[in-house]
mmCIF file of C-alpha atoms in Angstrom:
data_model
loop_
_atom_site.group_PDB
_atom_site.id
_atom_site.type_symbol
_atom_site.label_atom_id
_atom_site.label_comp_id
_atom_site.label_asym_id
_atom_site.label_seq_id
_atom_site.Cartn_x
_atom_site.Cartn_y
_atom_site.Cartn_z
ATOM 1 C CA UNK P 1 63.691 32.104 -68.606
ATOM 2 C CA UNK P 2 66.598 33.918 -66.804
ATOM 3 C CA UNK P 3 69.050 35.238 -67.867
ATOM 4 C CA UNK P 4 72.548 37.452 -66.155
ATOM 5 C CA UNK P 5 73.451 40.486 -68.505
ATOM 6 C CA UNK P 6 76.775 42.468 -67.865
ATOM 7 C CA UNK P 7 77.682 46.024 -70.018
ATOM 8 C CA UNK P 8 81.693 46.454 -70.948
ATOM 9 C CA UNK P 9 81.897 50.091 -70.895
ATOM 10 C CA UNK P 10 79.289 50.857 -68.815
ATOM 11 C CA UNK P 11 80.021 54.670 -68.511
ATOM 12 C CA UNK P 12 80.153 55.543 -71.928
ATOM 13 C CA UNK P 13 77.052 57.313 -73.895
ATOM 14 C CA UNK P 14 76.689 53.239 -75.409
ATOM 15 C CA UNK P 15 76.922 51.908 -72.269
ATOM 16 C CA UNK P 16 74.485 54.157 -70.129
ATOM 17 C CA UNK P 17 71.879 53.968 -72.827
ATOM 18 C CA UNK P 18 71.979 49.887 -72.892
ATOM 19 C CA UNK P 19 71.475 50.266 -69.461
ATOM 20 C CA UNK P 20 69.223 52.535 -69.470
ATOM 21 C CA UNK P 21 67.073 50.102 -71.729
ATOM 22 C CA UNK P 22 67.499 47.043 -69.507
ATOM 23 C CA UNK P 23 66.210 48.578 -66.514
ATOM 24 C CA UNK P 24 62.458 49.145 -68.630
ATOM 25 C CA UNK P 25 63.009 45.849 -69.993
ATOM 26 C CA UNK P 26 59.520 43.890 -69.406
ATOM 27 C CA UNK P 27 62.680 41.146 -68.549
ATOM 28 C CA UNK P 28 63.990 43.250 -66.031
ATOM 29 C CA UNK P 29 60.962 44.696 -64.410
ATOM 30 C CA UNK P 30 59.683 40.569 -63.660
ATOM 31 C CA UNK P 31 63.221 39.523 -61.797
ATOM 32 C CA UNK P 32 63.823 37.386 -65.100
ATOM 33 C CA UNK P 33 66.981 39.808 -66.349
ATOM 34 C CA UNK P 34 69.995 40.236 -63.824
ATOM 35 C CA UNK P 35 72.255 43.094 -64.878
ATOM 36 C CA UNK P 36 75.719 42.028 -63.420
ATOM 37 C CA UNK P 37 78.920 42.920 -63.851
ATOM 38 C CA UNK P 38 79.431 46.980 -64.928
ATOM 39 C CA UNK P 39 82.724 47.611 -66.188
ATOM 40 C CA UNK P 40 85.023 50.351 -67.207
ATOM 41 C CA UNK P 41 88.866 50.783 -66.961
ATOM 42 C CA UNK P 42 89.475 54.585 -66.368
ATOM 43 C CA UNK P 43 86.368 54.456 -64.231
ATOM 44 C CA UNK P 44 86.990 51.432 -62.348
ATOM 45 C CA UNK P 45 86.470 51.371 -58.852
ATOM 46 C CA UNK P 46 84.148 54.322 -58.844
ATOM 47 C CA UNK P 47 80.424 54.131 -57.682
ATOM 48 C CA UNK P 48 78.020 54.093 -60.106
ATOM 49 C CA UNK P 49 76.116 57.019 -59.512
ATOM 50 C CA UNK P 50 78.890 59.124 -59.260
ATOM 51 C CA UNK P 51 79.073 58.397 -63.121
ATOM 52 C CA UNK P 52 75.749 57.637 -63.877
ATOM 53 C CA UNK P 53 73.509 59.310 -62.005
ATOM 54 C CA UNK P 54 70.641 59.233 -64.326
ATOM 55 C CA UNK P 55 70.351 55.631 -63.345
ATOM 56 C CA UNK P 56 69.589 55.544 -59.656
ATOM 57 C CA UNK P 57 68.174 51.732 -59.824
ATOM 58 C CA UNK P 58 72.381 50.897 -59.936
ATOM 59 C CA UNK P 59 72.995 53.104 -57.593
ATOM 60 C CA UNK P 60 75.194 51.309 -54.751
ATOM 61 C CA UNK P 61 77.359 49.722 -57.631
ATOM 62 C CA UNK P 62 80.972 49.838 -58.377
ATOM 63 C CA UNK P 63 82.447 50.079 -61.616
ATOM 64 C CA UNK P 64 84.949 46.768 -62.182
ATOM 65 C CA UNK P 65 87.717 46.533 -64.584
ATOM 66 C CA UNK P 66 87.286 45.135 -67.415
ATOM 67 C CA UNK P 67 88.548 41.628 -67.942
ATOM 68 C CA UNK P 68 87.584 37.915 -69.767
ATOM 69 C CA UNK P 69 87.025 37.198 -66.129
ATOM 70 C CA UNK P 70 84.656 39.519 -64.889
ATOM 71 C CA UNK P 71 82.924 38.980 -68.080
ATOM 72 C CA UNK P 72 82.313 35.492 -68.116
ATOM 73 C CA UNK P 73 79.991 33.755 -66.707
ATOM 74 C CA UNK P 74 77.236 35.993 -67.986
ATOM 75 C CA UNK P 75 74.785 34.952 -70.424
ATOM 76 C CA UNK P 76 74.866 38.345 -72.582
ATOM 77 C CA UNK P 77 77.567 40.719 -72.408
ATOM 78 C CA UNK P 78 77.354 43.599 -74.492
ATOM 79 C CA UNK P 79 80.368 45.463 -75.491
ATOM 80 C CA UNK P 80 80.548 49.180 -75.444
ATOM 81 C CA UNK P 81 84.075 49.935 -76.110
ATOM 82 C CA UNK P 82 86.312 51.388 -78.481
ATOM 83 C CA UNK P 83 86.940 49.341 -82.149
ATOM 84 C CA UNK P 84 90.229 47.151 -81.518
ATOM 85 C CA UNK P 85 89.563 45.985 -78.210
ATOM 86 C CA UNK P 86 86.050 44.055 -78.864
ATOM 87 C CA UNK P 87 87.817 41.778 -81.131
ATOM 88 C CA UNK P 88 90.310 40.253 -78.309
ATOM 89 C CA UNK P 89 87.408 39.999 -75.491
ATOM 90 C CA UNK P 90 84.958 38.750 -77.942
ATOM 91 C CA UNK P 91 87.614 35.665 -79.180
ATOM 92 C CA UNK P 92 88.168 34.809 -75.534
ATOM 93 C CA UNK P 93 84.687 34.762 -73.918
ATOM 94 C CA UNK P 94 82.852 31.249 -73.815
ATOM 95 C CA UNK P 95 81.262 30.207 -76.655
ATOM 96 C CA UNK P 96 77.215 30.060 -75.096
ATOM 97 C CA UNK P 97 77.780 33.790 -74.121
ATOM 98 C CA UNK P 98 75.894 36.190 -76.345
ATOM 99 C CA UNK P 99 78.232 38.568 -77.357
ATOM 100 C CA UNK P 100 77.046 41.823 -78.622
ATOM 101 C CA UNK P 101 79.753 44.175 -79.958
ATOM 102 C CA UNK P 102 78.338 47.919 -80.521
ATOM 103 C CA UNK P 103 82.066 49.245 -81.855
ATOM 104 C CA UNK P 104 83.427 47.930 -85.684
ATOM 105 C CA UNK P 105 85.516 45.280 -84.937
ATOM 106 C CA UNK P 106 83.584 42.875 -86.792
ATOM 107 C CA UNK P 107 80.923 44.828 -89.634
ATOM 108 C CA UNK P 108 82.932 44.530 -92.901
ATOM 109 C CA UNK P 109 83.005 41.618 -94.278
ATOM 110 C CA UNK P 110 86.365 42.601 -96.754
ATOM 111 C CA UNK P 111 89.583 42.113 -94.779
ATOM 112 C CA UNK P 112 90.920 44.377 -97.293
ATOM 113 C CA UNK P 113 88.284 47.293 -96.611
ATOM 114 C CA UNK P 114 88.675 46.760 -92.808
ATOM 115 C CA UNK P 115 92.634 47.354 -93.244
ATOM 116 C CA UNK P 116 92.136 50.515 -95.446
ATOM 117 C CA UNK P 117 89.643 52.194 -93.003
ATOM 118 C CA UNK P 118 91.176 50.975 -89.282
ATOM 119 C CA UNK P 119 94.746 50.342 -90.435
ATOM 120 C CA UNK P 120 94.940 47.212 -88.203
ATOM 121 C CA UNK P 121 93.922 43.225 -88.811
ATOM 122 C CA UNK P 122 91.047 42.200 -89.791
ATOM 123 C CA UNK P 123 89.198 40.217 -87.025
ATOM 124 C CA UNK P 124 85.942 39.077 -89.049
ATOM 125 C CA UNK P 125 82.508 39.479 -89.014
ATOM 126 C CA UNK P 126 79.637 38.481 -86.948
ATOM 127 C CA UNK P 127 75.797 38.636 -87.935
ATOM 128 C CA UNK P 128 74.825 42.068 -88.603
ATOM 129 C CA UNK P 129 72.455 43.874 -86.374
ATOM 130 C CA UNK P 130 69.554 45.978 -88.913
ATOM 131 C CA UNK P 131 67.347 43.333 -88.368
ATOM 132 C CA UNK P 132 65.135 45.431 -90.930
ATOM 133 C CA UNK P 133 67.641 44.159 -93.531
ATOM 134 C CA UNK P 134 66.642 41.402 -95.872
ATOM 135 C CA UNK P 135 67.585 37.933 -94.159
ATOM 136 C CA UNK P 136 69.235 39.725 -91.329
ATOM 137 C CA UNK P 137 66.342 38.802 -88.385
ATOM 138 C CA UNK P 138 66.378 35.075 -89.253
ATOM 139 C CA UNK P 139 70.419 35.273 -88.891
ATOM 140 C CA UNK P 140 70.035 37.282 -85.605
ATOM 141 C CA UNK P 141 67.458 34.955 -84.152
ATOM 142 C CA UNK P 142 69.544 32.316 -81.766
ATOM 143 C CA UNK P 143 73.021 34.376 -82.517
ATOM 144 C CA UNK P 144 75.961 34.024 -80.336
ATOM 145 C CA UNK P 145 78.241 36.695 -81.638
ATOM 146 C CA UNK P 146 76.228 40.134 -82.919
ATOM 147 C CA UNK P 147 77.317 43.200 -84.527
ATOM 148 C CA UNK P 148 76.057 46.078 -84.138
ATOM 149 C CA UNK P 149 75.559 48.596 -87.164
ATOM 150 C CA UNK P 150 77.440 51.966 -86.629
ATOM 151 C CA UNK P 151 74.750 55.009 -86.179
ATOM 152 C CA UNK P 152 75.431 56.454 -89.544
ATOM 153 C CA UNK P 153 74.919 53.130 -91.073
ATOM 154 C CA UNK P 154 71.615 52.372 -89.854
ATOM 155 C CA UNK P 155 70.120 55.957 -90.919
ATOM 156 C CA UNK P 156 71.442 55.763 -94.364
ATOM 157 C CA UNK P 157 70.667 51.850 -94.604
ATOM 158 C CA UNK P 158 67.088 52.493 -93.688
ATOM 159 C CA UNK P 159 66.860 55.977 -95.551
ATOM 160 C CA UNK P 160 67.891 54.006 -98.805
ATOM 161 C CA UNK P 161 67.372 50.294 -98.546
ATOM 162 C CA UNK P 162 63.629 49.776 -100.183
ATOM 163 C CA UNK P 163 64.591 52.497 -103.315
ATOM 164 C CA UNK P 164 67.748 50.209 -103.928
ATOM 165 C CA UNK P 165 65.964 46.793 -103.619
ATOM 166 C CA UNK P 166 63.001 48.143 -105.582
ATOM 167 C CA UNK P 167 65.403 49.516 -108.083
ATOM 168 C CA UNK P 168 63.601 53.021 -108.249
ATOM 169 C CA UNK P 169 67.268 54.721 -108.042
ATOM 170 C CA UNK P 170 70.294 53.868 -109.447
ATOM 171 C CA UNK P 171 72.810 52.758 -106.570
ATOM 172 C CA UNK P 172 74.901 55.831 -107.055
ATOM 173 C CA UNK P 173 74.187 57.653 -103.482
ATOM 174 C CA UNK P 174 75.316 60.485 -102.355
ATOM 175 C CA UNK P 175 74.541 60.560 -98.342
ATOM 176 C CA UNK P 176 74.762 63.775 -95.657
ATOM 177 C CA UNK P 177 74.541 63.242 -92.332
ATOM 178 C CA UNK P 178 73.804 65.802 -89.981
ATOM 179 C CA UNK P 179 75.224 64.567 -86.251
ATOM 180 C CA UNK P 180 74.737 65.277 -82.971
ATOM 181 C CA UNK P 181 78.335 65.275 -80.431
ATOM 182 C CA UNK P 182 77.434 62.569 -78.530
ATOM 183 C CA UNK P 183 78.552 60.593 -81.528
ATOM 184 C CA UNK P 184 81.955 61.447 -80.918
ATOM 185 C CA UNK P 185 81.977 59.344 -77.954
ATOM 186 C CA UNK P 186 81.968 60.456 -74.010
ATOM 187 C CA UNK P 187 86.107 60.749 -73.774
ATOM 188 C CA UNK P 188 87.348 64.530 -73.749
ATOM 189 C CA UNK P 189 88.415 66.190 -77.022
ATOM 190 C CA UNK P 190 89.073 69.666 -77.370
ATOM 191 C CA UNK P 191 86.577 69.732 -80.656
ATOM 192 C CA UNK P 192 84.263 68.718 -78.939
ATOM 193 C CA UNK P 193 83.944 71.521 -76.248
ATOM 194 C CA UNK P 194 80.969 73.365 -76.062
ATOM 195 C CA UNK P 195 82.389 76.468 -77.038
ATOM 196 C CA UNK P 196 83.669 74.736 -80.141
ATOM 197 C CA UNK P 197 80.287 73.187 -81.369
ATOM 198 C CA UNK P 198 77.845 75.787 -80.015
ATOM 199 C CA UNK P 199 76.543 78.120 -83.138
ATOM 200 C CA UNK P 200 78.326 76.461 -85.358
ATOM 201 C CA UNK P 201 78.459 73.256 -88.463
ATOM 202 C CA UNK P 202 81.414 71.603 -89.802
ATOM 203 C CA UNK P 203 81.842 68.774 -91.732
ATOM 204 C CA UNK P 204 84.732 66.446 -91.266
ATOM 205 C CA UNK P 205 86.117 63.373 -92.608
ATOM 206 C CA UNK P 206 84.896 64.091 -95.892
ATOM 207 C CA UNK P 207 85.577 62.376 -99.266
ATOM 208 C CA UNK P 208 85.162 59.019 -98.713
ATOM 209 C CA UNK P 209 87.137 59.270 -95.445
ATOM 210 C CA UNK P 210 85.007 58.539 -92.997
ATOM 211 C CA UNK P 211 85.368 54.636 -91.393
ATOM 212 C CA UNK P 212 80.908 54.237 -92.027
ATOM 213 C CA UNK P 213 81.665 54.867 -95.829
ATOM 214 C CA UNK P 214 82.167 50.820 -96.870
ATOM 215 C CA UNK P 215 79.741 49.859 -94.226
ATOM 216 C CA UNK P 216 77.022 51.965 -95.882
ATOM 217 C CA UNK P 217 78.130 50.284 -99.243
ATOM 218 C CA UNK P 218 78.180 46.374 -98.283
ATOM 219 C CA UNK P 219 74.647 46.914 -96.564
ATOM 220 C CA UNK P 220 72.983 48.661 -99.830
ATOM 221 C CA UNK P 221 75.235 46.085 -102.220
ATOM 222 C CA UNK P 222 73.333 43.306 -100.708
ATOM 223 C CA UNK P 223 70.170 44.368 -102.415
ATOM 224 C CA UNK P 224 71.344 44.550 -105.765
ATOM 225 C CA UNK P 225 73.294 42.942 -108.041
ATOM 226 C CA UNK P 226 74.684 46.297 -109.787
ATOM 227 C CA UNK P 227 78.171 48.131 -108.314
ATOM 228 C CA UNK P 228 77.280 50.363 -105.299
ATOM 229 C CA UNK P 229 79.340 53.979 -104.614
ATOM 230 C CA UNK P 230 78.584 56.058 -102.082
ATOM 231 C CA UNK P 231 79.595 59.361 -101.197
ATOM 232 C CA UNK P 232 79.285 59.976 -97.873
ATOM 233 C CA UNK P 233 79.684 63.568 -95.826
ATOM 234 C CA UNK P 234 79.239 63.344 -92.030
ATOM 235 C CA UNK P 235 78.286 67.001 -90.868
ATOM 236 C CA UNK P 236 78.878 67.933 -86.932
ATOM 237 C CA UNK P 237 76.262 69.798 -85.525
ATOM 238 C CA UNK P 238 75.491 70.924 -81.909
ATOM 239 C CA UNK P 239 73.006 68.795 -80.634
ATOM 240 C CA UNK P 240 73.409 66.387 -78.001
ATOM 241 C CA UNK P 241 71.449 63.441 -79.748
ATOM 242 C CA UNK P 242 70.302 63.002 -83.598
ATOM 243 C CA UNK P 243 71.282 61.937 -86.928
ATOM 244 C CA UNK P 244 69.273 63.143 -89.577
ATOM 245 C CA UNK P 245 70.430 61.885 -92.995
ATOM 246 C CA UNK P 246 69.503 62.963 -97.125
ATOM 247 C CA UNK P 247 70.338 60.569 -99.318
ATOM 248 C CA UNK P 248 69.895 61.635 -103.620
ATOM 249 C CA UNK P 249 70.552 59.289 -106.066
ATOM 250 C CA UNK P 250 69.811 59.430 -110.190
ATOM 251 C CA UNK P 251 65.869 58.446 -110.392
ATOM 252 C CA UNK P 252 65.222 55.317 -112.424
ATOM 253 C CA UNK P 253 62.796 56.304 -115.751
ATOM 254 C CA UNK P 254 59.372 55.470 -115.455
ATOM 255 C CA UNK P 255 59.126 56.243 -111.504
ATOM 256 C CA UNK P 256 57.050 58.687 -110.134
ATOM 257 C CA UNK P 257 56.333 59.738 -106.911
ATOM 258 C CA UNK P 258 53.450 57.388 -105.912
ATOM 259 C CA UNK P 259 55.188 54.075 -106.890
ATOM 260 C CA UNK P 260 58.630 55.328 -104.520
ATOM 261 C CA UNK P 261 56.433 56.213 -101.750
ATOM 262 C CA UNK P 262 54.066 52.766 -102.319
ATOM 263 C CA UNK P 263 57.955 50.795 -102.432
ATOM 264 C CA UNK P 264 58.546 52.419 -98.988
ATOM 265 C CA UNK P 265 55.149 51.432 -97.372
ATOM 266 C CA UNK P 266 55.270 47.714 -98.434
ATOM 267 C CA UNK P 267 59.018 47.397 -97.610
ATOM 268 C CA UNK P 268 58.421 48.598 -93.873
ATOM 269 C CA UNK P 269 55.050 47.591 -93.536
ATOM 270 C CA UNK P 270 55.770 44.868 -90.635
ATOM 271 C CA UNK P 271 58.633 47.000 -89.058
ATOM 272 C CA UNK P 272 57.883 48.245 -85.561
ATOM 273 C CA UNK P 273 61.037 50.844 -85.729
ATOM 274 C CA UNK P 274 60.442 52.050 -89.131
ATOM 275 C CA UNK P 275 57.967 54.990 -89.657
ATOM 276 C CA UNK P 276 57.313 56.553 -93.381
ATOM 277 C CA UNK P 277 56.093 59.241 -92.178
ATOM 278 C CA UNK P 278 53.248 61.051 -94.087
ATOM 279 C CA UNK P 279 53.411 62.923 -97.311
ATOM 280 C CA UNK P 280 54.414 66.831 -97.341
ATOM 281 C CA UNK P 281 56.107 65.890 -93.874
ATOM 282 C CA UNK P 282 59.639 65.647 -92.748
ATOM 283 C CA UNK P 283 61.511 63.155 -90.524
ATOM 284 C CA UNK P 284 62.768 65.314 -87.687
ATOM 285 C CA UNK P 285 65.642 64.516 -85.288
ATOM 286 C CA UNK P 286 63.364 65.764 -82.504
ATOM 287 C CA UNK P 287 60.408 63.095 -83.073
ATOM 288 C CA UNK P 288 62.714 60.479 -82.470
ATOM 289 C CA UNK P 289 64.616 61.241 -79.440
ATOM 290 C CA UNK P 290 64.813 58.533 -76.767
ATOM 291 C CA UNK P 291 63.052 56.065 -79.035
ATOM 292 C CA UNK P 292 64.170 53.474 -80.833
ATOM 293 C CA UNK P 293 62.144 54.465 -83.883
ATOM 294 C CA UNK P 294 63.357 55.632 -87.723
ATOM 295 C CA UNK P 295 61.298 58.304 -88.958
ATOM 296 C CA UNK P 296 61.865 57.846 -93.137
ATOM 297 C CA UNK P 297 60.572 59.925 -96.023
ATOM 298 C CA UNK P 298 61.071 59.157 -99.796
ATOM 299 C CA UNK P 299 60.047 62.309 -102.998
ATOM 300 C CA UNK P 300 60.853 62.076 -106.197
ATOM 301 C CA UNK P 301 62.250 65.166 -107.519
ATOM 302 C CA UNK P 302 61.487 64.913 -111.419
ATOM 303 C CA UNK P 303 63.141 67.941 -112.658
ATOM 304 C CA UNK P 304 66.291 67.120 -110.860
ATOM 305 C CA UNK P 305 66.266 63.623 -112.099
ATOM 306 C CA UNK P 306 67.017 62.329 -108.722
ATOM 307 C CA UNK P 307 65.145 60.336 -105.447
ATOM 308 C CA UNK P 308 65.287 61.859 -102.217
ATOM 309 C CA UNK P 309 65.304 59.476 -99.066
ATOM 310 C CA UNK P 310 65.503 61.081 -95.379
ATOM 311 C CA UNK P 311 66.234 59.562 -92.324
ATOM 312 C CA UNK P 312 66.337 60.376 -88.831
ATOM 313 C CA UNK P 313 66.747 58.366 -85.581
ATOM 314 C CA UNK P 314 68.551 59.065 -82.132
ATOM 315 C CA UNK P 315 71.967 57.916 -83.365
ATOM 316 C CA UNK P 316 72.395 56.662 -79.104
ATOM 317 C CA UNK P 317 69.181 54.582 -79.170
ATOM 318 C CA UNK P 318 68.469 53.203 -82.309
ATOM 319 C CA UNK P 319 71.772 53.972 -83.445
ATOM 320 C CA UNK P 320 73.361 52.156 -81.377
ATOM 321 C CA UNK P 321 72.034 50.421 -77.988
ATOM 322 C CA UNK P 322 68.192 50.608 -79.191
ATOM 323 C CA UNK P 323 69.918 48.558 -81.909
ATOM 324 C CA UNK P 324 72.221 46.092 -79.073
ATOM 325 C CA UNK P 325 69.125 45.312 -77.088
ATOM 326 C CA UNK P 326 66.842 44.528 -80.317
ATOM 327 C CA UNK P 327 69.478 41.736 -81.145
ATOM 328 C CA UNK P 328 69.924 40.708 -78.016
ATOM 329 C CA UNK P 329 65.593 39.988 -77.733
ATOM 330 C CA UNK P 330 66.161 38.394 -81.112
ATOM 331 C CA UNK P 331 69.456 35.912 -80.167
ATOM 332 C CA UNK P 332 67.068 35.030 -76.789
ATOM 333 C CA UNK P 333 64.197 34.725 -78.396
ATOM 334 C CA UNK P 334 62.088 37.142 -77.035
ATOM 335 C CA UNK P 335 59.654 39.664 -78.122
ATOM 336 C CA UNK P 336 62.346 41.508 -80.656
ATOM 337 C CA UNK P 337 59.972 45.380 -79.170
ATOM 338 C CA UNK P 338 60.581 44.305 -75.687
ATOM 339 C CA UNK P 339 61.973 47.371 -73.680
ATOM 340 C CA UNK P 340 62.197 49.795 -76.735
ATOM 341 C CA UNK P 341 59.991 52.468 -77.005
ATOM 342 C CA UNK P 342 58.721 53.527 -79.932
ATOM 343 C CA UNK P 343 57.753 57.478 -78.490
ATOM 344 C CA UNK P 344 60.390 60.375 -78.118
ATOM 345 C CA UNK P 345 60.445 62.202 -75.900
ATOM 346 C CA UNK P 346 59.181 66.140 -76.113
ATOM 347 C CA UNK P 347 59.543 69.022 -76.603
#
């Protein structure tokens, strides 16, 4: 099997990290996966190690604009560009081409949700990409259109998805995320400076403001038949890569700290990406790094009342292109691990 493979926003964080991925790609590495067409449109017409140049293997390329003609023709494009313009390229490529769309164009599944958060039309929704989701690998496996999970989602979706299912919480969650800047995307902001974010914390679209709030909430709701709230609090903090998120919700009666932990084990026991990691021990945003790997931790706090469920993964690998390239093995068919590693990288 071959197969051609071009990256729409190439020289953002999304778009260096897919290709990053696709040039260890077992695919890659045996002449089977052709990465063609790199686009950009600020960038266009600029070599590609002058804005990559952690990827010598491209160097020699150009960036090209992007366009439904440079795109075509390509058996997967992925889609690393800001929400709003995925859903006009993604109507207007040809129908065989895998389309894999890492912004939120099409995650919510309630128009009226999507017009609340993004204040523009409502373009749909594709398949979901947490293939550790219940159902969510079979729909995956063979997909033409994909979407990706936004990083915060997929930390508090793994973090919390067995306690919900397994009803050892009630689905009343309040979620902190602690993020690293490269979240923010790769365009120049002024709160973003270094000077801004070095030594220092700050929260920010808080109270149910932030855009991953209902995404959180349809991926938990799909595991239980009672209402879902979430509160969720996305914290800035100045690290280049990381999410780790805590996740409390009101502890069911009757559950103790062996049966959460035993809920946890047999819910991820065939993941690949999914590590509970060992009692007494915290997930770290450090251990994850470069991989494509969720470290997750569940306690019981009795006196509290409550279930504590921690989270952390690189929010640039398995956040987001770890994430694009595990769909796009499963939509192929190939081995869903292929090209993501399961080590960080340390110190």
């Amino acid at each position: 099997m071959s197969f051609s493979v071009a990256v729409a926003g190439a020289t953002g964080y999304a778009g260096g990290e897919i290709l990053r991925l696709l040039l260890a790609h077992p695919a890659y590495l045996s002449g089977e996966l052709e990465i063609g067409a790199l686009t950009g449109n600020s960038n266009a017409g600029q070599p590609v190690e002058e804005q990559m140049p952690h990827l010598p293997q491209l160097a020699g390329r150009v960036i090209e604009e992007t366009s439904i003609a440079v795109l075509s023709g390509h058996d997967v494009v992925f889609l690393g560009l800001p929400h709003g313009f995925s859903a006009e390229i993604g109507a207007n490529l040809p129908e065989e081409t895998v389309a894999i769309d890492c912004a939120a164009d099409f995650r919510l599944r309630d128009a009226e949700a999507w017009a609340r958060y993004y204040g523009s039309k409502h373009a749909g929704h594709w398949p979901y990409g947490i293939p550790e989701m219940p159902g969510h690998r079979e729909e995956l496996q063979g997909a033409k259109r994909i979407a990706v999970p936004g990083c915060f989602p997929t930390g508090a979706t793994l973090a919390a998805l067995p306690a919900v299912k397994a009803g050892i919480c009630e689905p009343d969650l309040r979620v902190v995320s602690i993020t690293g800047v490269s979240g923010a995307g790769k365009k120049a902001a002024v709160p973003m400076l270094g000077a801004e974010t070095m030594g220092s914390l700050k929260a920010y679209n808080t109270a149910g403001n932030h855009r991953h709030t209902p995404e959180i909430a349809q991926n938990l709701a799909e595991v239980t038949d009672a209402p879902v709230t979430v509160s969720f609090t996305p914290v800035l903090a100045p690290l280049p890569r990381g999410i780790l998120t805590t996740v409390t919700a009101p502890l069911v009666e009757g559950v103790t700290s062996e049966s959460a932990r035993q809920a946890y084990e047999d819910f991820y026991a065939s993941e690949p990406f999914v590590w509970v990691v060992p009692e007494g021990t915290q997930p770290q945003t450090q251990h994850v790094v470069g991989s494509n790997m969720c470290h997750v931790q569940v306690e019981v706090d009795a006196e509290a009342g409550v279930v504590l469920m921690t989270s952390a993964i690189d929010n640039l690998t398995k956040g987001t292109a770890g994430a694009a390239v595990q769909c796009m093995n499963l939509a192929l068919g190939l081995e869903e691990a292929a090209g993501l590693p399961r080590q960080g990288v340390a110190p």
